Amino acid sequence: MIRLLVVGKDNFKYNRTAVLLSGLIAHPEVDLKVHTLKTKSRKEGSVLSLLTKDFDYAFVPAFRHTDMGFVKRWSQVPVIFDPLISKFMTKVIDYKHYHKLFKYIIDYRAFHHADLLIADTEAHRDYYNRMFNVPLTKSLTLPVGVNTDEFKPSKLNLELKSESKAKFVVGFYGSFNPLQGTSVIMEAARLLLSNEEIVFKIIGTGYEYKAAQNQIKSNKLINVELVGWVQQDCLKKEIDKFDLCLGIFGSSLKADSVVPNKIYHYAALGKAILTKDTSGIREIFDESSLELIKAKSEDLSQSILKLKDDDRKRKNLGQNALNVIQGGYTHHHIAQLLVDRMKSGI
């Protein structure tokens, strides 16, 4: 039995962590407990030190870079860190906030405090090695995956019907950060404005949401519906309404390195997916399971038109994407990868 203490200030419910924890909790060889850090005081450290004596490993979840130094200092067992992102890559390279170069130091310290550093793709793992000199022997690629108890294909998906049956619904959900490439989607919508059969349903908010609103207003995109934020427990119902699902179309290093949550969710529902062709995506999928294109609005609009008129291809893409998930990327599969590494020692 592996005794695992999950410890951090928060972010236990973020999708990446929730998927992994759901698989670990269900695993017969894992005894898991979650401990929330209230402060970073000496008293809290003493509690953590005493607590970890009853465990084999401590695990710090996604985004908790600033917890790593404290946990490593007080833990009596090896510490596993799953950052999910590099703050330097996100804020400086992706967002171009060059006044935040100090994020490199935050990353470097957090990554080197870890006895085992988790990466969601090989591309990210290689980046940690190149940029922060994290030895490959101290890192593990653990795909995000999906909780297939929550995301199951429905009859609606298999029939490839839209909610209204009169419109072809091109759907997207995301946080509107640079890697998403929402401006590319809006421009594709403009190019398809004359096609009254196609509508775009866009779920989410975030950094570039205002810019998307401005594109819609200036180009009079009556074919685009901005839904706003949708709670996680309602997300599957909304995706079920999509005839074609859009992934990411950003031009940044991060966009090329990740496989976003949405791709796993769409695939687990058996949906046809259209997204940018990247090295990160190709670690999991290929042309038989996703429609892969360059991140250009012209390519996106033309691919939408082709897939709209090809029911058979959309059905095959959806089924093949579902097969990929069921073959190795459920929450049970992801948990097993970490269990195998912990059993072999880190």
mmCIF file with all atom_site columns, N, CA, C and O in Angstrom, residues 241-264:
data_model
loop_
_atom_site.group_PDB
_atom_site.id
_atom_site.type_symbol
_atom_site.label_atom_id
_atom_site.label_alt_id
_atom_site.label_comp_id
_atom_site.label_asym_id
_atom_site.label_entity_id
_atom_site.label_seq_id
_atom_site.pdbx_PDB_ins_code
_atom_site.Cartn_x
_atom_site.Cartn_y
_atom_site.Cartn_z
_atom_site.occupancy
_atom_site.B_iso_or_equiv
_atom_site.pdbx_formal_charge
_atom_site.auth_seq_id
_atom_site.auth_comp_id
_atom_site.auth_asym_id
_atom_site.auth_atom_id
_atom_site.pdbx_PDB_model_num
ATOM 1  N N  . LYS A 1 241 ? -24.050 19.709 -27.126 1.00 0.00 ? 241 LYS A N  1
ATOM 2  C CA . LYS A 1 241 ? -24.771 20.474 -28.146 1.00 0.00 ? 241 LYS A CA 1
ATOM 3  C C  . LYS A 1 241 ? -23.896 20.801 -29.352 1.00 0.00 ? 241 LYS A C  1
ATOM 4  O O  . LYS A 1 241 ? -24.397 21.262 -30.375 1.00 0.00 ? 241 LYS A O  1
ATOM 5  N N  . PHE A 1 242 ? -22.581 20.574 -29.223 1.00 0.00 ? 242 PHE A N  1
ATOM 6  C CA . PHE A 1 242 ? -21.657 20.910 -30.315 1.00 0.00 ? 242 PHE A CA 1
ATOM 7  C C  . PHE A 1 242 ? -21.674 19.820 -31.391 1.00 0.00 ? 242 PHE A C  1
ATOM 8  O O  . PHE A 1 242 ? -21.631 18.637 -31.085 1.00 0.00 ? 242 PHE A O  1
ATOM 9  N N  . ASP A 1 243 ? -21.705 20.234 -32.654 1.00 0.00 ? 243 ASP A N  1
ATOM 10 C CA . ASP A 1 243 ? -21.521 19.302 -33.769 1.00 0.00 ? 243 ASP A CA 1
ATOM 11 C C  . ASP A 1 243 ? -20.043 19.125 -34.096 1.00 0.00 ? 243 ASP A C  1
ATOM 12 O O  . ASP A 1 243 ? -19.633 18.080 -34.600 1.00 0.00 ? 243 ASP A O  1
ATOM 13 N N  . LEU A 1 244 ? -19.265 20.155 -33.838 1.00 0.00 ? 244 LEU A N  1
ATOM 14 C CA . LEU A 1 244 ? -17.826 20.137 -34.068 1.00 0.00 ? 244 LEU A CA 1
ATOM 15 C C  . LEU A 1 244 ? -17.167 20.939 -32.958 1.00 0.00 ? 244 LEU A C  1
ATOM 16 O O  . LEU A 1 244 ? -17.619 22.038 -32.629 1.00 0.00 ? 244 LEU A O  1
ATOM 17 N N  . CYS A 1 245 ? -16.106 20.379 -32.357 1.00 0.00 ? 245 CYS A N  1
ATOM 18 C CA . CYS A 1 245 ? -15.444 21.012 -31.210 1.00 0.00 ? 245 CYS A CA 1
ATOM 19 C C  . CYS A 1 245 ? -14.108 21.615 -31.625 1.00 0.00 ? 245 CYS A C  1
ATOM 20 O O  . CYS A 1 245 ? -13.312 20.963 -32.323 1.00 0.00 ? 245 CYS A O  1
ATOM 21 N N  . LEU A 1 246 ? -13.853 22.824 -31.176 1.00 0.00 ? 246 LEU A N  1
ATOM 22 C CA . LEU A 1 246 ? -12.612 23.516 -31.485 1.00 0.00 ? 246 LEU A CA 1
ATOM 23 C C  . LEU A 1 246 ? -11.645 23.435 -30.319 1.00 0.00 ? 246 LEU A C  1
ATOM 24 O O  . LEU A 1 246 ? -12.022 23.624 -29.160 1.00 0.00 ? 246 LEU A O  1
ATOM 25 N N  . GLY A 1 247 ? -10.372 23.191 -30.644 1.00 0.00 ? 247 GLY A N  1
ATOM 26 C CA . GLY A 1 247 ? -9.318  23.120 -29.634 1.00 0.00 ? 247 GLY A CA 1
ATOM 27 C C  . GLY A 1 247 ? -8.616  24.446 -29.470 1.00 0.00 ? 247 GLY A C  1
ATOM 28 O O  . GLY A 1 247 ? -9.243  25.452 -29.165 1.00 0.00 ? 247 GLY A O  1
ATOM 29 N N  . ILE A 1 248 ? -7.291  24.479 -29.692 1.00 0.00 ? 248 ILE A N  1
ATOM 30 C CA . ILE A 1 248 ? -6.520  25.706 -29.522 1.00 0.00 ? 248 ILE A CA 1
ATOM 31 C C  . ILE A 1 248 ? -5.861  26.097 -30.836 1.00 0.00 ? 248 ILE A C  1
ATOM 32 O O  . ILE A 1 248 ? -5.549  25.252 -31.672 1.00 0.00 ? 248 ILE A O  1
ATOM 33 N N  . PHE A 1 249 ? -5.596  27.423 -30.973 1.00 0.00 ? 249 PHE A N  1
ATOM 34 C CA . PHE A 1 249 ? -5.038  27.943 -32.212 1.00 0.00 ? 249 PHE A CA 1
ATOM 35 C C  . PHE A 1 249 ? -4.024  29.050 -31.953 1.00 0.00 ? 249 PHE A C  1
ATOM 36 O O  . PHE A 1 249 ? -3.740  29.863 -32.831 1.00 0.00 ? 249 PHE A O  1
ATOM 37 N N  . GLY A 1 250 ? -3.463  29.089 -30.734 1.00 0.00 ? 250 GLY A N  1
ATOM 38 C CA . GLY A 1 250 ? -2.474  30.095 -30.392 1.00 0.00 ? 250 GLY A CA 1
ATOM 39 C C  . GLY A 1 250 ? -1.140  29.827 -31.054 1.00 0.00 ? 250 GLY A C  1
ATOM 40 O O  . GLY A 1 250 ? -0.855  28.724 -31.530 1.00 0.00 ? 250 GLY A O  1
ATOM 41 N N  . SER A 1 251 ? -0.272  30.844 -31.064 1.00 0.00 ? 251 SER A N  1
ATOM 42 C CA . SER A 1 251 ? 1.018   30.750 -31.744 1.00 0.00 ? 251 SER A CA 1
ATOM 43 C C  . SER A 1 251 ? 2.198   30.657 -30.785 1.00 0.00 ? 251 SER A C  1
ATOM 44 O O  . SER A 1 251 ? 3.351   30.705 -31.214 1.00 0.00 ? 251 SER A O  1
ATOM 45 N N  . SER A 1 252 ? 1.936   30.510 -29.494 1.00 0.00 ? 252 SER A N  1
ATOM 46 C CA . SER A 1 252 ? 3.008   30.546 -28.501 1.00 0.00 ? 252 SER A CA 1
ATOM 47 C C  . SER A 1 252 ? 3.653   29.181 -28.281 1.00 0.00 ? 252 SER A C  1
ATOM 48 O O  . SER A 1 252 ? 3.133   28.136 -28.692 1.00 0.00 ? 252 SER A O  1
ATOM 49 N N  . LEU A 1 253 ? 4.796   29.190 -27.590 1.00 0.00 ? 253 LEU A N  1
ATOM 50 C CA . LEU A 1 253 ? 5.476   27.956 -27.203 1.00 0.00 ? 253 LEU A CA 1
ATOM 51 C C  . LEU A 1 253 ? 4.572   27.091 -26.344 1.00 0.00 ? 253 LEU A C  1
ATOM 52 O O  . LEU A 1 253 ? 4.535   25.873 -26.496 1.00 0.00 ? 253 LEU A O  1
ATOM 53 N N  . LYS A 1 254 ? 3.818   27.721 -25.447 1.00 0.00 ? 254 LYS A N  1
ATOM 54 C CA . LYS A 1 254 ? 2.926   26.970 -24.578 1.00 0.00 ? 254 LYS A CA 1
ATOM 55 C C  . LYS A 1 254 ? 1.838   26.263 -25.383 1.00 0.00 ? 254 LYS A C  1
ATOM 56 O O  . LYS A 1 254 ? 1.497   25.104 -25.104 1.00 0.00 ? 254 LYS A O  1
ATOM 57 N N  . ALA A 1 255 ? 1.297   26.950 -26.375 1.00 0.00 ? 255 ALA A N  1
ATOM 58 C CA . ALA A 1 255 ? 0.260   26.343 -27.214 1.00 0.00 ? 255 ALA A CA 1
ATOM 59 C C  . ALA A 1 255 ? 0.771   25.085 -27.898 1.00 0.00 ? 255 ALA A C  1
ATOM 60 O O  . ALA A 1 255 ? 0.034   24.112 -28.087 1.00 0.00 ? 255 ALA A O  1
ATOM 61 N N  . ASP A 1 256 ? 2.051   25.098 -28.265 1.00 0.00 ? 256 ASP A N  1
ATOM 62 C CA . ASP A 1 256 ? 2.632   23.945 -28.959 1.00 0.00 ? 256 ASP A CA 1
ATOM 63 C C  . ASP A 1 256 ? 3.034   22.821 -28.010 1.00 0.00 ? 256 ASP A C  1
ATOM 64 O O  . ASP A 1 256 ? 3.335   21.712 -28.472 1.00 0.00 ? 256 ASP A O  1
ATOM 65 N N  . SER A 1 257 ? 3.031   23.091 -26.700 1.00 0.00 ? 257 SER A N  1
ATOM 66 C CA . SER A 1 257 ? 3.566   22.132 -25.733 1.00 0.00 ? 257 SER A CA 1
ATOM 67 C C  . SER A 1 257 ? 2.511   21.370 -24.947 1.00 0.00 ? 257 SER A C  1
ATOM 68 O O  . SER A 1 257 ? 2.837   20.384 -24.289 1.00 0.00 ? 257 SER A O  1
ATOM 69 N N  . VAL A 1 258 ? 1.255   21.803 -25.000 1.00 0.00 ? 258 VAL A N  1
ATOM 70 C CA . VAL A 1 258 ? 0.236   21.238 -24.116 1.00 0.00 ? 258 VAL A CA 1
ATOM 71 C C  . VAL A 1 258 ? -0.828  20.458 -24.870 1.00 0.00 ? 258 VAL A C  1
ATOM 72 O O  . VAL A 1 258 ? -0.980  20.598 -26.082 1.00 0.00 ? 258 VAL A O  1
ATOM 73 N N  . VAL A 1 259 ? -1.543  19.636 -24.105 1.00 0.00 ? 259 VAL A N  1
ATOM 74 C CA . VAL A 1 259 ? -2.800  19.052 -24.575 1.00 0.00 ? 259 VAL A CA 1
ATOM 75 C C  . VAL A 1 259 ? -3.858  19.561 -23.598 1.00 0.00 ? 259 VAL A C  1
ATOM 76 O O  . VAL A 1 259 ? -3.938  19.100 -22.462 1.00 0.00 ? 259 VAL A O  1
ATOM 77 N N  . PRO A 1 260 ? -4.657  20.542 -23.988 1.00 0.00 ? 260 PRO A N  1
ATOM 78 C CA . PRO A 1 260 ? -5.569  21.192 -23.046 1.00 0.00 ? 260 PRO A CA 1
ATOM 79 C C  . PRO A 1 260 ? -6.673  20.271 -22.540 1.00 0.00 ? 260 PRO A C  1
ATOM 80 O O  . PRO A 1 260 ? -7.025  19.266 -23.168 1.00 0.00 ? 260 PRO A O  1
ATOM 81 N N  . ASN A 1 261 ? -7.233  20.658 -21.387 1.00 0.00 ? 261 ASN A N  1
ATOM 82 C CA . ASN A 1 261 ? -8.336  19.907 -20.787 1.00 0.00 ? 261 ASN A CA 1
ATOM 83 C C  . ASN A 1 261 ? -9.444  19.629 -21.797 1.00 0.00 ? 261 ASN A C  1
ATOM 84 O O  . ASN A 1 261 ? -10.007 18.534 -21.853 1.00 0.00 ? 261 ASN A O  1
ATOM 85 N N  . LYS A 1 262 ? -9.769  20.653 -22.587 1.00 0.00 ? 262 LYS A N  1
ATOM 86 C CA . LYS A 1 262 ? -10.912 20.545 -23.489 1.00 0.00 ? 262 LYS A CA 1
ATOM 87 C C  . LYS A 1 262 ? -10.757 19.404 -24.484 1.00 0.00 ? 262 LYS A C  1
ATOM 88 O O  . LYS A 1 262 ? -11.728 18.749 -24.840 1.00 0.00 ? 262 LYS A O  1
ATOM 89 N N  . ILE A 1 263 ? -9.524  19.156 -24.943 1.00 0.00 ? 263 ILE A N  1
ATOM 90 C CA . ILE A 1 263 ? -9.305  18.095 -25.918 1.00 0.00 ? 263 ILE A CA 1
ATOM 91 C C  . ILE A 1 263 ? -9.661  16.738 -25.313 1.00 0.00 ? 263 ILE A C  1
ATOM 92 O O  . ILE A 1 263 ? -10.332 15.910 -25.946 1.00 0.00 ? 263 ILE A O  1
ATOM 93 N N  . TYR A 1 264 ? -9.218  16.509 -24.085 1.00 0.00 ? 264 TYR A N  1
ATOM 94 C CA . TYR A 1 264 ? -9.546  15.255 -23.401 1.00 0.00 ? 264 TYR A CA 1
ATOM 95 C C  . TYR A 1 264 ? -11.061 15.141 -23.168 1.00 0.00 ? 264 TYR A C  1
ATOM 96 O O  . TYR A 1 264 ? -11.634 14.066 -23.322 1.00 0.00 ? 264 TYR A O  1
#
